XYZ file of C-alpha atoms in Angstrom:
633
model
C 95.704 50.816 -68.476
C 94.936 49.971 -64.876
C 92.421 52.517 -63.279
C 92.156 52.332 -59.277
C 89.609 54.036 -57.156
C 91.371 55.331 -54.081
C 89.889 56.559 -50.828
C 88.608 59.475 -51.623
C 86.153 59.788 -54.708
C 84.019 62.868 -53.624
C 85.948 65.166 -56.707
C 85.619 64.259 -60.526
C 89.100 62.129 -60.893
C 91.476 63.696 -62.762
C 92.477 62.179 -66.362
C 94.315 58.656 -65.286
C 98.060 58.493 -65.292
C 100.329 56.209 -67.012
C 100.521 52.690 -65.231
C 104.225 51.004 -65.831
C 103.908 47.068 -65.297
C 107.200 45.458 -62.974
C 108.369 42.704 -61.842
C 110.152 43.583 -58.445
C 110.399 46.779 -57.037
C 112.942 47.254 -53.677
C 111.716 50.390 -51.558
C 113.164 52.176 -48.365
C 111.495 54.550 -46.051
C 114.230 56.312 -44.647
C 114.372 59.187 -41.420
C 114.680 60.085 -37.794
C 114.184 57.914 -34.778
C 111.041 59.601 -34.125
C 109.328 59.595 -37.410
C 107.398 56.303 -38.026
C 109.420 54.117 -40.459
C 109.060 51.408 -38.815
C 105.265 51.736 -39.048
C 105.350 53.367 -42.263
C 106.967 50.284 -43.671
C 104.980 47.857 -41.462
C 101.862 48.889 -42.984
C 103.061 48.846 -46.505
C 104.726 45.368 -46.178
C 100.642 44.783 -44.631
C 99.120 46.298 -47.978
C 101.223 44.369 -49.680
C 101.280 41.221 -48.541
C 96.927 41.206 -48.575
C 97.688 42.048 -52.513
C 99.136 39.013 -53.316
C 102.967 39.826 -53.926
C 106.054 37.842 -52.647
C 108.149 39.843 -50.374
C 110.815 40.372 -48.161
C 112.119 42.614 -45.154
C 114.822 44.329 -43.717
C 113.798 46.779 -40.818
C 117.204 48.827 -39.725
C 117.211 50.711 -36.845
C 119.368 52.595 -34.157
C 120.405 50.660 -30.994
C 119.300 53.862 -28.663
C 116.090 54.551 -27.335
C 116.123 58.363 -28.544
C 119.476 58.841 -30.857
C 120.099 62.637 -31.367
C 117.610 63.898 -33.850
C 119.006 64.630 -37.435
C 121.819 63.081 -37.247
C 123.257 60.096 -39.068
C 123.372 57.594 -35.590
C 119.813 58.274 -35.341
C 118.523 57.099 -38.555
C 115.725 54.514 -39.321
C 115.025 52.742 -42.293
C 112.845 50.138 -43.381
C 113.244 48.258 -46.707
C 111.031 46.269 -48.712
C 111.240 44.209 -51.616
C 107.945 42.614 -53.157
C 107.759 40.844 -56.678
C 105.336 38.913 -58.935
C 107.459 36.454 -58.395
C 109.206 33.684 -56.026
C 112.256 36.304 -54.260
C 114.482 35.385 -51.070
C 116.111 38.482 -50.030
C 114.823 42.464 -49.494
C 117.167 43.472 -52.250
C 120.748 44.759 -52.367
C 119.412 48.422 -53.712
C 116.635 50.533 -53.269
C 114.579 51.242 -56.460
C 113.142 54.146 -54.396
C 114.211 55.993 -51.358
C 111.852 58.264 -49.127
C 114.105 60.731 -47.275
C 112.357 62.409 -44.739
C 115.289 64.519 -43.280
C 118.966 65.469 -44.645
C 120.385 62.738 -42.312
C 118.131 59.775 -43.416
C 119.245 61.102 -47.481
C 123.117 61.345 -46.478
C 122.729 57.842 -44.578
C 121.311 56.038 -47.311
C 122.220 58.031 -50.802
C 125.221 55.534 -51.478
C 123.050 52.656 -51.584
C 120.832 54.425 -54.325
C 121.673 53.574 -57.861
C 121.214 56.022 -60.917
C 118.549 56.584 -61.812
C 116.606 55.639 -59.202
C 113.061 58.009 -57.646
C 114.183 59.783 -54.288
C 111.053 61.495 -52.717
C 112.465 63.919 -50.051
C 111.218 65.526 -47.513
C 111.709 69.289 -48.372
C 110.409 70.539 -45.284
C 113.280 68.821 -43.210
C 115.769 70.607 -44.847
C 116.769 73.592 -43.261
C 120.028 74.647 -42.459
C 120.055 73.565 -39.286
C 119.184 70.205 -40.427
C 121.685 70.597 -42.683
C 124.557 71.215 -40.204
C 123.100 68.435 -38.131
C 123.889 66.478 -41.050
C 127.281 67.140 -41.857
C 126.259 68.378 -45.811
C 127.892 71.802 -46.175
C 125.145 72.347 -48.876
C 121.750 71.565 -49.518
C 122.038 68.765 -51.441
C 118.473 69.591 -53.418
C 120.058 72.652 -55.077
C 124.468 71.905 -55.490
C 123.872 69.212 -58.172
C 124.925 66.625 -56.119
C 121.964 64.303 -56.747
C 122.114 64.929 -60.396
C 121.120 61.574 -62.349
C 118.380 60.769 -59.972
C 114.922 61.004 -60.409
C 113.998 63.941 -57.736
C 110.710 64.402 -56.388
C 110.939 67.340 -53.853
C 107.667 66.960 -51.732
C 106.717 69.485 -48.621
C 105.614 66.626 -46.659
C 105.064 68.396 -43.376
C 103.335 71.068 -45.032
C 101.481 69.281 -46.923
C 100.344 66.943 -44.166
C 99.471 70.178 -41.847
C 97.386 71.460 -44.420
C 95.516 68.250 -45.132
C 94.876 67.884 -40.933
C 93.576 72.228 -40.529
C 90.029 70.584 -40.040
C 90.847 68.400 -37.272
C 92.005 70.684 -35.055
C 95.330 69.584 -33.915
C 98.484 71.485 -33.235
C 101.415 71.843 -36.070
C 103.372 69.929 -33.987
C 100.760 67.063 -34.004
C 99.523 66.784 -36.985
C 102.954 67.081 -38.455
C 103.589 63.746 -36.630
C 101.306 62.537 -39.227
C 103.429 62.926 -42.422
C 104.695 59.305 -42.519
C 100.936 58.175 -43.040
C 101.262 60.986 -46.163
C 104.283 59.556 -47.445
C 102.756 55.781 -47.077
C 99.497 57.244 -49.124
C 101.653 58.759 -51.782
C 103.445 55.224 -52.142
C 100.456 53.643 -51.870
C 99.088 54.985 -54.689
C 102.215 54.978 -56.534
C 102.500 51.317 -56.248
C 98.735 50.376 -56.494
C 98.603 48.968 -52.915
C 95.256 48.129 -51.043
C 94.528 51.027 -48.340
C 91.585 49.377 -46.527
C 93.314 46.933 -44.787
C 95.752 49.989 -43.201
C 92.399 52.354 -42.479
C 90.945 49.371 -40.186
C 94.726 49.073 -38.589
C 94.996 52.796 -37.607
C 91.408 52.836 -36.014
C 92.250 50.087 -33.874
C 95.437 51.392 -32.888
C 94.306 54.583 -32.140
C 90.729 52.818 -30.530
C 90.847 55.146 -27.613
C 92.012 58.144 -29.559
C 89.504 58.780 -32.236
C 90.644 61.834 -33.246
C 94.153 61.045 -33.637
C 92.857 57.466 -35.938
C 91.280 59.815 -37.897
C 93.757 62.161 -38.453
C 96.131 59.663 -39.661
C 93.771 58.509 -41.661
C 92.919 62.078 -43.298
C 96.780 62.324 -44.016
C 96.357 58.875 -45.399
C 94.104 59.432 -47.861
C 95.726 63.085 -48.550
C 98.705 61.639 -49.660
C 96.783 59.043 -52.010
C 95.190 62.221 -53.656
C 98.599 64.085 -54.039
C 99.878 60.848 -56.022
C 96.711 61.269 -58.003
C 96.309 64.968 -58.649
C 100.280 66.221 -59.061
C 102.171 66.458 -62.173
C 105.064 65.753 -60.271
C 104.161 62.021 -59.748
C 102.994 61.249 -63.657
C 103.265 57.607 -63.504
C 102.105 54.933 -61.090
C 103.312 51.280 -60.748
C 101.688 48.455 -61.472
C 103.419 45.094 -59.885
C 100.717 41.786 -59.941
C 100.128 39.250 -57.419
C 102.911 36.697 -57.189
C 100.280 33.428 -58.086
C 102.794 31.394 -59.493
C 105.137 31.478 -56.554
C 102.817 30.418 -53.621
C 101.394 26.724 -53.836
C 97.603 26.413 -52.963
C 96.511 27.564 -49.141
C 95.971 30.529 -46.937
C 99.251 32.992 -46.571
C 99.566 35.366 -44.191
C 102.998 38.212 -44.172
C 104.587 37.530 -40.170
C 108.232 37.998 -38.668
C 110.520 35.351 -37.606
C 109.855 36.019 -34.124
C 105.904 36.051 -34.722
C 107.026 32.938 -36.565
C 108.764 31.371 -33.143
C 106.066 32.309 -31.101
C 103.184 30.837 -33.622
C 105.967 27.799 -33.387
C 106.432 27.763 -30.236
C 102.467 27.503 -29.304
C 101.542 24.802 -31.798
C 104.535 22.764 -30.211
C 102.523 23.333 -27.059
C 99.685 21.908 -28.442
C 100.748 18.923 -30.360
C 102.578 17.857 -27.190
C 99.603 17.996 -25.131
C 101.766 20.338 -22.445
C 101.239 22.992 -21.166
C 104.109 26.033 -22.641
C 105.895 28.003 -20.137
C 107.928 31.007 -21.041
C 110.893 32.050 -18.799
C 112.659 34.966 -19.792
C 114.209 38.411 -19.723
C 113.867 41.136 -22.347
C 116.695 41.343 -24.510
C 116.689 43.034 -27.928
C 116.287 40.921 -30.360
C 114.356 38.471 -28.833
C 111.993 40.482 -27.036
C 108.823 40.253 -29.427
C 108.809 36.481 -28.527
C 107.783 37.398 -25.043
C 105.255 40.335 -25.971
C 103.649 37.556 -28.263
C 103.295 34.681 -25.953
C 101.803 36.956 -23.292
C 99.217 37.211 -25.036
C 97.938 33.496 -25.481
C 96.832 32.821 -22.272
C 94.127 31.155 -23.506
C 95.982 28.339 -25.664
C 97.675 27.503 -21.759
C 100.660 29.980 -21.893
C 102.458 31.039 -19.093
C 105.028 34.162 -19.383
C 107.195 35.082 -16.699
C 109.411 38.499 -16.811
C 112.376 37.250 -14.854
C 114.580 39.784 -12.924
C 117.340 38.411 -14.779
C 118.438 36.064 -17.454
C 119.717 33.635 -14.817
C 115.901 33.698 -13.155
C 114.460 33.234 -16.839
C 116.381 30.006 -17.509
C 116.046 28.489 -13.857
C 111.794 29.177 -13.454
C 112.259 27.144 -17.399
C 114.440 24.355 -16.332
C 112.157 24.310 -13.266
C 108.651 23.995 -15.212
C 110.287 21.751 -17.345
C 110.614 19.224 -14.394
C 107.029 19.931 -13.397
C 106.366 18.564 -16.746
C 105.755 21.819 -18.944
C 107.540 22.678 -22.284
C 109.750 24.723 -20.852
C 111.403 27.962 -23.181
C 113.332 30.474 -22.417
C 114.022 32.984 -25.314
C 117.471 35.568 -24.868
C 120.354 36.885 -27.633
C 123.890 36.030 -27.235
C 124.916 37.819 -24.108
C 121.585 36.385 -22.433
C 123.043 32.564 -23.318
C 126.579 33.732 -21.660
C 124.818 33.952 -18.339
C 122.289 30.817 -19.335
C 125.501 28.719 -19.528
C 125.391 27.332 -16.061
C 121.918 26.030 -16.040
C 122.071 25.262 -19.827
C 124.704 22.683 -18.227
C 122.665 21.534 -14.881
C 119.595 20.877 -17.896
C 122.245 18.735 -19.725
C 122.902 16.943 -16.105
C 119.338 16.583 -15.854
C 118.252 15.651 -19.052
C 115.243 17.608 -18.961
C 113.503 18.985 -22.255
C 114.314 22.206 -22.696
C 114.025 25.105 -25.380
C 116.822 27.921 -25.532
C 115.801 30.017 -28.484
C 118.848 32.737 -28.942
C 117.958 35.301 -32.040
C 121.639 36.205 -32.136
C 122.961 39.923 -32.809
C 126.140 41.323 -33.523
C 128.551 40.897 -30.547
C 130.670 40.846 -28.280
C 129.316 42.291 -25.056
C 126.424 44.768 -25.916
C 127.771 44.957 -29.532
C 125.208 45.709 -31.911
C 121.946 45.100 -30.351
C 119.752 46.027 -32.995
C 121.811 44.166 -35.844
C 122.519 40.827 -37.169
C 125.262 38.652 -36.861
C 125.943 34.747 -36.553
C 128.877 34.514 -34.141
C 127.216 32.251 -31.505
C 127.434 28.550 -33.282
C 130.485 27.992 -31.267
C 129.310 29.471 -28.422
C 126.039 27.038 -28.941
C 128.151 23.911 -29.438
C 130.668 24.624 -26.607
C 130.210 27.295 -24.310
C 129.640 25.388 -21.170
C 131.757 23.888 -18.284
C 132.702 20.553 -19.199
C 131.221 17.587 -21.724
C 128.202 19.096 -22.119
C 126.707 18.506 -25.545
C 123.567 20.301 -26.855
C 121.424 19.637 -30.161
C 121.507 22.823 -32.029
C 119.167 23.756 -35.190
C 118.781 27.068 -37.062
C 116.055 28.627 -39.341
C 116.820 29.606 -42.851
C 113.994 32.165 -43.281
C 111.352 34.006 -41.251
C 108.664 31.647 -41.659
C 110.879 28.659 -41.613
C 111.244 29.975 -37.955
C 107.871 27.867 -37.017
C 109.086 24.926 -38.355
C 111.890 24.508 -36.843
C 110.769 25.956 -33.192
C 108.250 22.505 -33.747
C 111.826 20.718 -34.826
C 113.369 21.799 -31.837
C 110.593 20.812 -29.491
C 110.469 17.107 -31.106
C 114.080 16.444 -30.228
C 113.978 17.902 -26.636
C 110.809 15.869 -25.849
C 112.004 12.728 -27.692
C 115.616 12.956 -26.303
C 114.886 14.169 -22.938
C 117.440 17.532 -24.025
C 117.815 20.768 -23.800
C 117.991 22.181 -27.313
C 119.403 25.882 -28.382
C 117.638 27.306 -31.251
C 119.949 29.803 -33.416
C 117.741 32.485 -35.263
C 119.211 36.092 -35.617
C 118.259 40.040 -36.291
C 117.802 39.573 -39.653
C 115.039 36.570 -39.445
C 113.564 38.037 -36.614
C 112.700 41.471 -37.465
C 112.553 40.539 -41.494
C 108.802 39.341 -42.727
C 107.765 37.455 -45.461
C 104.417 35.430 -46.737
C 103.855 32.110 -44.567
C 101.069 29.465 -45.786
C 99.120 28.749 -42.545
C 99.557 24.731 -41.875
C 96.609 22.567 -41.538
C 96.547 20.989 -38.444
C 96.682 17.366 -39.736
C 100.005 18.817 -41.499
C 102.015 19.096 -37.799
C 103.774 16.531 -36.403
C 102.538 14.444 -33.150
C 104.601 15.532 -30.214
C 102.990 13.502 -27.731
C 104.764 12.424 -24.606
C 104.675 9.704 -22.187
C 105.038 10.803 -18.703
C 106.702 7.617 -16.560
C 103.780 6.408 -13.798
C 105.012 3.593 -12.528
C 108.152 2.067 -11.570
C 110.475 0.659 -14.168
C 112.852 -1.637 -12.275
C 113.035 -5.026 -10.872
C 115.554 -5.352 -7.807
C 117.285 -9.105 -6.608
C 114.976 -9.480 -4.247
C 111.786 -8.849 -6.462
C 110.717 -5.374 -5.380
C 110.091 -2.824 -7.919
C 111.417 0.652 -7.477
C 111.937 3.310 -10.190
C 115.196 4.562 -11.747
C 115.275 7.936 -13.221
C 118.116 7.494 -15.250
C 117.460 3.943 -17.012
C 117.193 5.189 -20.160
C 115.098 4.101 -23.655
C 117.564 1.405 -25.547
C 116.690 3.448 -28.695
C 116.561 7.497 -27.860
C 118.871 6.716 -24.926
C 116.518 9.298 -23.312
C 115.762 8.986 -19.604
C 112.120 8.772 -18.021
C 110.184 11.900 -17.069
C 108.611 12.071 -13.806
C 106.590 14.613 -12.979
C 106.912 15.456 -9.576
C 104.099 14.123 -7.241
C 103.192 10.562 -9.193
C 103.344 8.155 -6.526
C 106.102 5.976 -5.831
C 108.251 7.905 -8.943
C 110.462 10.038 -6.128
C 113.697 10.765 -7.230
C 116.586 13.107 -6.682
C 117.715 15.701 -9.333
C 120.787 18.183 -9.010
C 124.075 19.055 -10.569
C 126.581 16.334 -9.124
C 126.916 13.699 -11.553
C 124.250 10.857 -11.059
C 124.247 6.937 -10.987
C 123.424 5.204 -13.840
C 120.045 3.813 -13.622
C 119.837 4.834 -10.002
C 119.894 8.966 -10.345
C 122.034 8.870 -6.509
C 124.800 10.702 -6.194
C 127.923 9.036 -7.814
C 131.626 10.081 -7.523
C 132.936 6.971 -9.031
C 135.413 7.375 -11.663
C 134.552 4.767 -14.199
C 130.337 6.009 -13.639
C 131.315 9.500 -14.227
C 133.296 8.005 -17.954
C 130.199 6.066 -18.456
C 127.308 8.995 -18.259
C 129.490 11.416 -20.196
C 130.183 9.135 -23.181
C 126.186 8.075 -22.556
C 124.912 11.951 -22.405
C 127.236 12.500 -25.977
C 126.067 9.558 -27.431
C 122.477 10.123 -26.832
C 122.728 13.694 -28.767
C 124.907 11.615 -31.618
C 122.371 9.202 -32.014
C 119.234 11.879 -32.584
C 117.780 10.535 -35.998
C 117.630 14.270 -38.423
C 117.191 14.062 -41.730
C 119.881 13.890 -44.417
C 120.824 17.029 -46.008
C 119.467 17.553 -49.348
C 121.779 18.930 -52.239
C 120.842 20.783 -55.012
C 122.682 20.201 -58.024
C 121.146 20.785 -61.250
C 124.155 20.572 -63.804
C 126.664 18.132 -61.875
C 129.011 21.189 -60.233
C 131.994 20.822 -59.253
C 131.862 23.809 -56.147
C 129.438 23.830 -53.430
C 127.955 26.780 -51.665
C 127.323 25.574 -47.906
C 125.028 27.806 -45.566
C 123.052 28.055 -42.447
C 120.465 30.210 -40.416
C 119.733 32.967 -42.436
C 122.379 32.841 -45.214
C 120.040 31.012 -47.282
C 118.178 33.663 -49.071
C 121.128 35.412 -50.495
C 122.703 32.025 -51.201
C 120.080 30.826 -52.984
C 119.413 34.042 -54.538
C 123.450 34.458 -56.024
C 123.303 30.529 -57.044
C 120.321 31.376 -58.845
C 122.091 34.154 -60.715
C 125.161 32.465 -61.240
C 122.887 29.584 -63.000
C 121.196 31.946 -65.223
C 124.698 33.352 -66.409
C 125.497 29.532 -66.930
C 127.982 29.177 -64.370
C 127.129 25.984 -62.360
C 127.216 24.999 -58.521
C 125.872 23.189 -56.535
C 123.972 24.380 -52.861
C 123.185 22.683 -49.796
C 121.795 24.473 -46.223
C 121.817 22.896 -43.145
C 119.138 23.116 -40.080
C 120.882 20.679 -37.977
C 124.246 21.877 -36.671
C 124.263 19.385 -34.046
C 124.589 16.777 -34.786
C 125.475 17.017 -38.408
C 123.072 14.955 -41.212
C 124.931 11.752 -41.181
C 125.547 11.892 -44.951
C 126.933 15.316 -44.955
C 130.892 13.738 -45.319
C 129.914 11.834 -48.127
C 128.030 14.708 -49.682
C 131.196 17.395 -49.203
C 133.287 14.497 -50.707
C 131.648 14.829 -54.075
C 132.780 18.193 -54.454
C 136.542 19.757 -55.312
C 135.724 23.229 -53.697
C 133.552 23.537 -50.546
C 132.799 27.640 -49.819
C 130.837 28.433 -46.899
C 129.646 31.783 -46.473
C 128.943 32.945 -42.929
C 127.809 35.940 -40.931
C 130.868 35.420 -38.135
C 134.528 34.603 -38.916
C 134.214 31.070 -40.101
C 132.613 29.282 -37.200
C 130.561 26.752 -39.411
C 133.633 26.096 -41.559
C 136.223 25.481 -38.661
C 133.385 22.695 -37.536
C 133.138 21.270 -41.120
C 137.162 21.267 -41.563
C 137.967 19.741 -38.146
C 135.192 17.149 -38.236
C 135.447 16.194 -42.221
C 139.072 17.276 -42.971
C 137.200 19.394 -45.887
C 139.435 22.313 -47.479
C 136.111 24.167 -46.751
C 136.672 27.494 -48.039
C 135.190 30.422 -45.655
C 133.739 33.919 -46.865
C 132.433 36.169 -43.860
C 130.885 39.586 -43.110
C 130.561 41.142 -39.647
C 129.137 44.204 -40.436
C 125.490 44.197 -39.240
C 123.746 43.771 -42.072
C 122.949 40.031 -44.010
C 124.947 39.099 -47.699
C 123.894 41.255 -50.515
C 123.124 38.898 -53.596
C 125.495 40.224 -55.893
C 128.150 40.646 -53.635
C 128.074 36.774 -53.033
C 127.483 35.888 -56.754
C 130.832 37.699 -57.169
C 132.363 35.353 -54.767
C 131.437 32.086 -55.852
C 132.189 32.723 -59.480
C 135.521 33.290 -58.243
C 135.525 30.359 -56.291
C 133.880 28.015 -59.249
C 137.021 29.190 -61.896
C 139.745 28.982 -59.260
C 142.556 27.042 -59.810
């Protein structure tokens, strides 16, 4: 029996409660625009990450500012799933459901299995609410949710009774019942509360009263856990030890992951990091985050426009800056013309596009993976770009550090594919040591690099490395280093302005051979049993890849799994590695975008399975599938 002191201990504790030991546990906090899931899951994805548990997240959220309140379009949810163990997605079903209003129950209900706890909201459920709602009933009382395990909770009145001392309106402290629901499931789940205590103080730094509010409805809702006979059994899930190898983990987002990525590139480069860009959901975070790193030599700028973001980029990359600019698919439409003059150029440069579902506006606030072709070829002309992808939130600073090697080794612009789903979704990162990161270090040109006939030296902007194939970078003002830059096509070796034929065949076979040549590491396979079928992902396919292979391996069903970062160029022994295999499925978030690449380039009968709905794989929808795959004929 585990016994936990929680934050209030001025009453005799009642007799302790049964404790029931888990392994995993999947939980959504589920309601209106307006009532704090976000937060409310935030803070116990916080709790739990400080305990020690593996985790995973998928926030969900309306594309409007302000949807209509209580209805279905304007629910939030937030889902977690946390483990004493190594996990890789935030679960395909909720164990638990908190239903704060009769839209957030009717918008989630289906994904609820039987048997499951559903906490509601009680309070919410009027008949207006009702109506709003589209249930003809109240759900609590027709039988409807019969086979579920029920917990009918007043939270608003509860809340408002907790908060009479403080002197607030109904209205306000009723705003406060989210921080009562994340008590109750704090307690119910044995989370840490301190850490969330400190957090709403310094939120609330310059509104006392309200910190402590929140805090009193807090700790009101740990007592209710403790002191009900409604809620006779807590949960007891233990730190995930075995799943984390030695070091210091913190719980961040993909795009806290970029950013983090994004600065350390910075710094291992020895430049300083300029940020051009226009807020876009979902990239937007990136921006909030690097504004405020001034002091590790950070620039932001808040272009008018996405076509300003890219161009103040492209320009600081010529001053000699790492140059970013950060956008979602519809941003990297309008980037397409400088993303091209950059390619002309051959100037590093970072396009980081966390991709949503599409086209036009689409689904802002969802994920989708529809802009690999769009990355590869959506520019006037032979213009080839390197393109790499992250597989997992925290894999997101890796590869923002992979990106930046290749730009400032190759002389490149470089697009950067995350999505919604990485950049919104958490899970624990082990903070690198700084010995661990690689050495970006450039060499600016300083003197000129060419020997005329008649012995003078002058310098050539585009006579290029015999290795990298990259051209010299000049920043602007060295000394005898002048040169022109533009978008008409350029001498070779000279940088002048060139309308010859054969010159213009030349630099385009040059500019596609330089992004051929870029050395990547060989894709790794993982192949246990000797398979004959071979799941094939990117981006953020990987955890429910990896997560259906692993099931179909426990079942005894073998196949083999391989994930690429580098979509351009390929791993030069990904032919001979699809070779080995007699099926080839590759599961994708778009309508088979990665598989028309692998078929054209490796005439592979690469089998496609896609999903354009808004939301990432579900584990055992995608077991399913590649059993089906393995035994076909």
């Amino acid at each position: 029996m585990l016994v936990q002191t929680g934050p209030s201990t001025e009453a005799e504790a009642p007799p302790a409660k049964e404790v029931c030991r888990l392994e995993r546990v999947v939980i959504r906090f589920a309601g209106d625009s307006g009532d704090g899931m976000q937060l409310t899951g935030d803070r116990f994805t916080s709790q739990t990450a400080s305990f020690g548990n593996d985790l995973s997240t998928l926030p969900n959220f309306p594309a409007e500012i302000r949807a209509p309140a209580g209805t279905l379009p304007g629910v939030s949810s937030f889902q977690l799933h946390f483990a004493d163990h190594d996990i890789l997605t935030p679960g395909d079903a909720p164990d638990v459901l908190v239903a704060m209003n009769p839209a957030a129950l009717k918008a989630n209900i289906a994904d609820l299995p039987r048997g499951a706890e559903l906490i509601v909201n009680t309070d919410a459920f009027t008949e207006r609410a009702l109506a709003r709602a589209g249930y003809p009933a109240n759900p609590l009382e027709d039988g409807s949710l019969d086979g579920y395990n029920i917990h009918a909770v007043a939270l608003g009145t509860l809340t408002v009774e907790a908060l009479k001392a403080h002197g607030l309106s109904r209205k306000d402290a009723d705003r406060s019942k989210n921080m009562f629901a994340l008590g109750l499931l704090s307690w119910m789940y044995h989370r840490p509360t301190e850490g969330t205590e400190a957090f709403l103080r310094r939120k609330f730094a310059k509104k006392p009263a309200i910190a402590e509010a929140n805090i009193a409805a807090f700790r009101a809702g740990w007592n209710f856990g403790e002191t009900t006979e409604d809620f006779a059994v807590s949960y007891q899930v233990t730190p995930a030890t075995k799943a984390f190898a030695p070091g210091t983990y913190r719980s961040l987002s993909g795009n806290l992951a970029l950013a983090y990525g994004l600065i350390a590139a910075s710094h291992q480069a020895d430049l300083p990091l300029f940020l051009g860009s226009y807020p876009i959901t979902p990239a937007s975070d990136i921006l909030h985050e690097l504004s405020r790193h001034k002091n590790f030599g950070v620039r932001t700028f808040q272009a008018e426009d996405e076509i300003a973001g890219i161009g103040a980029a492209l320009g600081a990359a010529f001053g000699g800056s790492l140059g970013v600019t950060t956008t979602s698919g519809p941003g990297i439409a309008l980037k397409s013309e400088t993303i091209g003059l950059a390619v002309s150029l051959e100037l590093p440069l970072l396009i980081i596009d966390i991709q949503r579902g599409g086209p036009s506006t689409g689904l802002p606030t969802k994920t989708e993976q529809a802009d690999l072709l769009q990355a590869m070829y959506g520019r006037n002309g032979e213009a080839p770009v390197p393109v790499v992808a992250p597989c997992t939130p925290a894999d997101c600073f890796a590869t923002a550090l992979e990106a930046a090697r290749i730009a400032l080794t190759y002389r490149t612009p470089v697009l950067l594919l995350s999505d919604g789903y990485l950049a919104n979704g958490s899970e624990p990162w082990c903070i690198p040591e700084t010995g661990e990161l690689p050495d970006l270090h450039v060499q600016f040109a300083s003197q000129p690099n060419h020997t005329l006939e008649d012995g003078s030296e002058v310098f050539w902007p585009y006579k290029r490395d015999p290795q990298t194939l990259a051209r010299p970078w000049a920043v602007p003002g060295t000394p005898g280093l002048e040169h022109r830059i533009g978008g008409i096509e350029k001498q070779d070796g000279t940088g002048n302005i060139s309308y010859d034929p054969a010159n213009h065949d030349l630099m385009v076979r040059t500019r596609q051979a330089k992004i051929d040549g870029i050395a990547v590491p060989d894709v790794e396979v993982d192949d246990p049993h000797g398979a004959r079928t071979l799941a094939l992902g990117w981006g953020s396919t990987y955890g429910p890849i990896t997560a259906a292979v692993r099931r179909l391996r426990t079942a005894g069903q073998p196949i083999a799994q391989a994930h690429l970062r580098h979509l351009n160029p390929f791993p030069r022994n990904l032919g001979e590695l699809l070779s080995r295999y007699d099926r080839v499925v590759v599961p994708e978030m778009n309508l088979g975008q990665l598989t028309t690449l692998i078929r054209a380039r490796y005439l592979v009968d690469a089998r496609s399975h896609t999903q354009v709905n808004g939301m990432p794989f579900r584990t055992e929808q995608l077991a399913d599938v590649l059993e089906e795959v393995i035994h076909a004929d």
